[in-house]
Each structure stands twice: as structure tokens, then as C-alpha cells.
Short mmCIF file of C-alpha atoms in Angstrom, two decimals:
data_model
loop_
_atom_site.label_atom_id
_atom_site.label_comp_id
_atom_site.label_asym_id
_atom_site.label_seq_id
_atom_site.Cartn_x
_atom_site.Cartn_y
_atom_site.Cartn_z
CA UNK A 1 10.26 1.67 18.10
CA UNK A 2 6.56 2.58 17.98
CA UNK A 3 4.84 2.15 14.66
CA UNK A 4 2.54 4.47 12.77
CA UNK A 5 -0.52 5.30 14.85
CA UNK A 6 -3.93 6.04 13.40
CA UNK A 7 -7.29 6.94 14.89
CA UNK A 8 -10.07 6.24 14.92
CA UNK A 9 -9.86 2.60 13.83
CA UNK A 10 -13.46 2.53 12.65
CA UNK A 11 -15.96 5.18 11.64
CA UNK A 12 -19.52 4.98 10.37
CA UNK A 13 -21.15 8.12 8.98
CA UNK A 14 -24.07 9.13 6.81
CA UNK A 15 -23.42 10.43 3.32
CA UNK A 16 -22.87 14.18 3.13
CA UNK A 17 -21.42 14.20 6.64
CA UNK A 18 -17.84 15.15 7.41
CA UNK A 19 -15.13 12.96 8.87
CA UNK A 20 -11.51 13.37 9.90
CA UNK A 21 -8.72 10.88 10.39
CA UNK A 22 -5.54 11.37 12.37
CA UNK A 23 -2.07 9.92 11.84
CA UNK A 24 1.06 10.02 13.96
CA UNK A 25 4.07 8.78 11.98
CA UNK A 26 7.13 7.02 13.29
CA UNK A 27 9.33 9.47 15.18
CA UNK A 28 11.85 11.14 12.88
CA UNK A 29 10.13 10.17 9.64
CA UNK A 30 10.02 13.17 7.32
CA UNK A 31 7.77 11.67 4.67
CA UNK A 32 4.11 10.89 5.29
CA UNK A 33 1.59 9.29 2.95
CA UNK A 34 -2.18 8.81 2.93
CA UNK A 35 -3.56 5.89 0.91
CA UNK A 36 -7.13 4.83 0.18
CA UNK A 37 -7.74 1.08 0.04
CA UNK A 38 -11.11 0.08 -1.35
CA UNK A 39 -12.22 -3.46 -0.51
CA UNK A 40 -10.60 -5.96 -2.85
CA UNK A 41 -8.13 -3.46 -4.29
CA UNK A 42 -4.59 -2.35 -3.62
CA UNK A 43 -3.94 0.91 -1.79
CA UNK A 44 -3.98 4.09 -3.88
CA UNK A 45 -1.91 7.11 -2.90
CA UNK A 46 -3.98 10.18 -2.06
CA UNK A 47 -1.31 12.59 -0.85
CA UNK A 48 2.36 12.62 0.09
CA UNK A 49 4.05 15.11 2.45
CA UNK A 50 7.72 15.85 2.89
CA UNK A 51 7.91 17.49 6.32
CA UNK A 52 4.91 19.86 6.14
CA UNK A 53 5.02 20.42 2.38
CA UNK A 54 2.94 18.55 -0.20
CA UNK A 55 5.01 16.48 -2.66
CA UNK A 56 2.21 14.73 -4.55
CA UNK A 57 -1.55 15.25 -4.32
CA UNK A 58 -2.38 14.47 -7.93
CA UNK A 59 -4.83 11.69 -6.97
CA UNK A 60 -6.55 13.55 -4.14
CA UNK A 61 -10.20 14.50 -4.93
CA UNK A 62 -9.68 18.08 -3.88
CA UNK A 63 -13.35 19.01 -4.09
CA UNK A 64 -14.06 16.93 -0.99
CA UNK A 65 -10.76 15.72 0.46
CA UNK A 66 -8.19 17.82 2.29
CA UNK A 67 -5.12 17.01 4.31
CA UNK A 68 -2.61 18.88 6.37
CA UNK A 69 0.57 18.16 8.25
CA UNK A 70 1.18 20.99 10.61
CA UNK A 71 4.65 21.20 12.16
CA UNK A 72 5.78 18.32 9.97
CA UNK A 73 4.71 15.59 12.39
CA UNK A 74 1.04 14.55 12.80
CA UNK A 75 -1.36 14.70 9.90
CA UNK A 76 -5.12 14.83 9.44
CA UNK A 77 -7.14 13.78 6.42
CA UNK A 78 -10.65 15.20 6.06
CA UNK A 79 -13.56 14.28 3.84
CA UNK A 80 -16.35 16.84 3.45
CA UNK A 81 -18.95 15.91 2.34
CA UNK A 82 -18.61 12.13 2.28
CA UNK A 83 -20.03 10.00 -0.53
CA UNK A 84 -20.95 6.31 -0.53
CA UNK A 85 -17.94 5.54 -2.72
CA UNK A 86 -15.61 6.90 -0.02
CA UNK A 87 -16.19 3.72 2.00
CA UNK A 88 -12.69 2.28 2.30
CA UNK A 89 -9.74 1.81 4.61
CA UNK A 90 -7.58 4.90 4.89
CA UNK A 91 -3.97 4.00 5.48
CA UNK A 92 -1.25 6.29 6.71
CA UNK A 93 2.39 5.45 6.06
CA UNK A 94 5.68 7.12 6.83
CA UNK A 95 9.29 6.81 5.75
CA UNK A 96 12.51 8.32 7.03
CA UNK A 97 13.13 9.91 3.68
CA UNK A 98 11.58 9.75 0.22
CA UNK A 99 12.69 6.52 -1.53
CA UNK A 100 13.04 4.68 1.77
CA UNK A 101 10.81 1.89 3.04
CA UNK A 102 7.28 2.96 3.83
CA UNK A 103 5.82 1.74 7.11
CA UNK A 104 2.05 1.51 7.26
CA UNK A 105 -0.32 2.07 10.13
CA UNK A 106 -3.30 -0.22 10.81
CA UNK A 107 -5.70 2.04 8.94
CA UNK A 108 -9.08 3.61 9.60
CA UNK A 109 -12.04 1.69 8.20
CA UNK A 110 -14.72 4.12 7.00
CA UNK A 111 -18.26 3.11 6.14
CA UNK A 112 -20.50 5.71 4.53
CA UNK A 113 -24.21 4.88 4.68
CA UNK B 1 -5.32 3.50 -15.49
CA UNK B 2 -4.25 0.20 -13.99
CA UNK B 3 -0.48 0.05 -14.34
CA UNK B 4 0.26 -3.10 -12.36
CA UNK B 5 -1.79 -6.24 -12.96
CA UNK B 6 -1.66 -9.05 -10.42
CA UNK B 7 -2.84 -12.64 -10.55
CA UNK B 8 -4.35 -14.80 -9.27
CA UNK B 9 -6.93 -12.98 -7.18
CA UNK B 10 -6.94 -15.83 -4.68
CA UNK B 11 -4.75 -18.86 -4.11
CA UNK B 12 -5.09 -21.93 -1.92
CA UNK B 13 -2.07 -24.17 -1.29
CA UNK B 14 -1.26 -26.98 1.07
CA UNK B 15 1.28 -26.63 3.84
CA UNK B 16 4.73 -27.25 2.43
CA UNK B 17 3.73 -26.34 -1.10
CA UNK B 18 4.94 -23.52 -3.32
CA UNK B 19 2.85 -20.36 -3.69
CA UNK B 20 3.36 -18.34 -6.86
CA UNK B 21 1.92 -14.88 -7.47
CA UNK B 22 2.46 -13.02 -10.72
CA UNK B 23 2.52 -9.35 -11.65
CA UNK B 24 2.89 -7.47 -14.91
CA UNK B 25 3.55 -3.79 -15.41
CA UNK B 26 3.22 -1.36 -18.28
CA UNK B 27 5.39 1.61 -17.43
CA UNK B 28 9.04 0.94 -18.23
CA UNK B 29 10.03 3.88 -16.03
CA UNK B 30 9.34 1.80 -12.91
CA UNK B 31 12.66 1.06 -11.23
CA UNK B 32 11.79 -0.55 -7.91
CA UNK B 33 9.41 -3.46 -7.29
CA UNK B 34 8.42 -4.28 -3.69
CA UNK B 35 6.06 -6.93 -2.43
CA UNK B 36 3.86 -6.24 0.59
CA UNK B 37 2.14 -8.66 2.95
CA UNK B 38 -1.08 -7.63 4.67
CA UNK B 39 -2.86 -9.46 7.47
CA UNK B 40 -6.50 -8.70 8.31
CA UNK B 41 -6.86 -5.48 10.28
CA UNK B 42 -3.25 -4.50 9.67
CA UNK B 43 -1.50 -2.24 7.24
CA UNK B 44 0.71 -3.67 4.48
CA UNK B 45 4.27 -4.53 5.49
CA UNK B 46 7.26 -4.72 3.16
CA UNK B 47 8.22 -8.33 2.50
CA UNK B 48 10.90 -8.25 -0.18
CA UNK B 49 11.86 -5.98 -3.06
CA UNK B 50 13.91 -6.03 -6.26
CA UNK B 51 15.39 -3.64 -8.77
CA UNK B 52 15.38 -4.43 -12.51
CA UNK B 53 19.13 -4.87 -12.75
CA UNK B 54 18.84 -8.34 -11.20
CA UNK B 55 16.72 -11.30 -12.30
CA UNK B 56 16.18 -12.90 -8.91
CA UNK B 57 16.30 -12.06 -5.22
CA UNK B 58 15.90 -14.52 -2.40
CA UNK B 59 15.25 -13.91 1.28
CA UNK B 60 14.58 -17.03 3.29
CA UNK B 61 11.54 -18.80 1.83
CA UNK B 62 10.60 -15.81 -0.34
CA UNK B 63 11.98 -15.29 -3.85
CA UNK B 64 11.26 -12.63 -6.46
CA UNK B 65 11.84 -13.53 -10.09
CA UNK B 66 12.09 -10.59 -12.49
CA UNK B 67 11.79 -10.61 -16.30
CA UNK B 68 12.56 -7.13 -17.58
CA UNK B 69 11.92 -7.88 -21.25
CA UNK B 70 8.49 -9.32 -20.49
CA UNK B 71 7.75 -6.62 -17.91
CA UNK B 72 6.76 -9.29 -15.42
CA UNK B 73 7.78 -10.28 -11.92
CA UNK B 74 6.63 -12.92 -9.52
CA UNK B 75 6.76 -13.90 -5.86
CA UNK B 76 7.51 -17.49 -4.92
CA UNK B 77 6.89 -18.69 -1.38
CA UNK B 78 8.64 -21.98 -0.76
CA UNK B 79 7.50 -24.43 1.93
CA UNK B 80 4.32 -22.38 2.46
CA UNK B 81 3.06 -22.29 6.05
CA UNK B 82 -0.39 -21.51 7.52
CA UNK B 83 1.14 -18.36 9.00
CA UNK B 84 1.78 -17.13 5.46
CA UNK B 85 -1.98 -16.85 4.93
CA UNK B 86 -2.46 -13.18 4.10
CA UNK B 87 -3.06 -10.83 1.20
CA UNK B 88 -0.02 -10.12 -0.94
CA UNK B 89 0.41 -7.01 -3.05
CA UNK B 90 2.99 -6.37 -5.67
CA UNK B 91 3.89 -2.74 -6.28
CA UNK B 92 6.05 -0.60 -8.52
CA UNK B 93 7.77 2.72 -7.99
CA UNK B 94 9.56 5.33 -10.07
CA UNK B 95 12.13 6.29 -7.47
CA UNK B 96 13.42 9.28 -9.39
CA UNK B 97 9.92 10.80 -9.33
CA UNK B 98 9.24 10.56 -5.63
CA UNK B 99 8.11 7.30 -4.13
CA UNK B 100 4.46 6.79 -5.07
CA UNK B 101 3.69 3.09 -4.77
CA UNK B 102 1.46 1.76 -7.54
CA UNK B 103 -0.09 -1.41 -6.16
CA UNK B 104 -1.51 -4.46 -7.86
CA UNK B 105 -4.99 -5.66 -6.97
CA UNK B 106 -3.77 -8.15 -4.36
CA UNK B 107 -3.77 -11.93 -3.96
CA UNK B 108 -5.45 -13.57 -1.00
CA UNK B 109 -3.32 -16.58 -0.07
CA UNK B 110 -4.66 -19.38 2.10
CA UNK B 111 -2.30 -22.11 3.24
CA UNK B 112 -4.13 -25.14 4.55
CA UNK B 113 -2.54 -27.18 7.34
#
């Protein structure tokens, strides 16, 4: 079974630029999560989807971050405009259903200069 | 607000030794406590998990000890091996309120040969 796929794996941008990350969850997984992992810290949930509906986006900085999950499969996370403090690894995870084991992708490492 | 505190930040043990990582939580509504293992360049992967109705869970060389009254839980790795060298995160979930994982800060474990 293929795991969670993410791209790109690395991205370097200047502050105030825009960036987008893509995630393809495990086939059949209805729930999709985006986490932000700052160096030396544990991952923090940004947004959770159930199919193509948002379940939890309480920790998403909505003034600059947006995410969508069209057709309930792939998802994109966008940052516009990026700040220095957005430098982190952005992890995507999926689970078959809410309350089931979350499987993480390898992450996208973002560096904002 | 940090809801799960993890210690130590880093840990070095000799091959064959016992690795112990501790976590404490504040929110008594948490009802599921997983541990994740993360290797460099990879996403976290579920290692073992426990619910508060049991005091201990063992899977191979990995054991979780849970103290509900003290609001603490710990991971014990018996007969530690160099391949166990990774970052370990404890986490907590309120399953009845979705499945947002609240992670600890992480422990970087190094097992010397």
C-alpha cells in the first residue's frame, strides 16, 4: 500500500512570497491533516478535513494560510505571504476515519529567507 | 498553551540499555495517548499507544506506563538498539472531539553501539 505522498520535499522562498504544498493521502482515507513542525518542536495541527469538509481549522493562521481538499482526495496548503517564522516542515497525514491511526507523509521542508 | 510536556529533550544510552522518556499532561479530557517515532527526513510513525483505563501496555521491547492520578505516562525501550536512534514524541488526543494530536516537544534518542 502506498503511503502519503507530499511534494515538493524542499522549498526555499523569500519572505512575502507565496508557496503551495501538495498532499496525496493513502487511497481510501477520508480524513486528512496538515501539521506544522518547527525545528525542535512537536507537530502542531493546522487543519483537518473529513472528505472535502473542514473539521478543525482553529489553529490555522487564516490571514496567510489556506487549504483545500477538492473532491475529497488530494489537498493543497498555501501560504501567502510567507513570513520568516513560517520556516518549518509541513506534514500531511491521513487516516481511514477520524479516531483511527494517522499515517504521516515525509513532509515538505520550507525555508523562508 | 503547552498541554503535553516531554522530557528529557535528548537522551544517550548504550546498546542493550533501557531508554526512558517521560510525558505529563494537563487536560484530563485526553483519552488516548500514542507515542510516535520519527527518523530524519521522515514523518512520524505510530509506535505504541495506550488508553487511561490500563496502567501498562507492552509491545515487544516497547512499554508504556500510565499513571492517571499523576497525569503522567512514559515510554520504556528495553534492550535499546542503534536502530532505535530517532526522535520520539508523546501525544494526547480527545477522541470524542475529533482526533487532533497534541504532541510533546520530542526526545532525540541516540543509542551508541
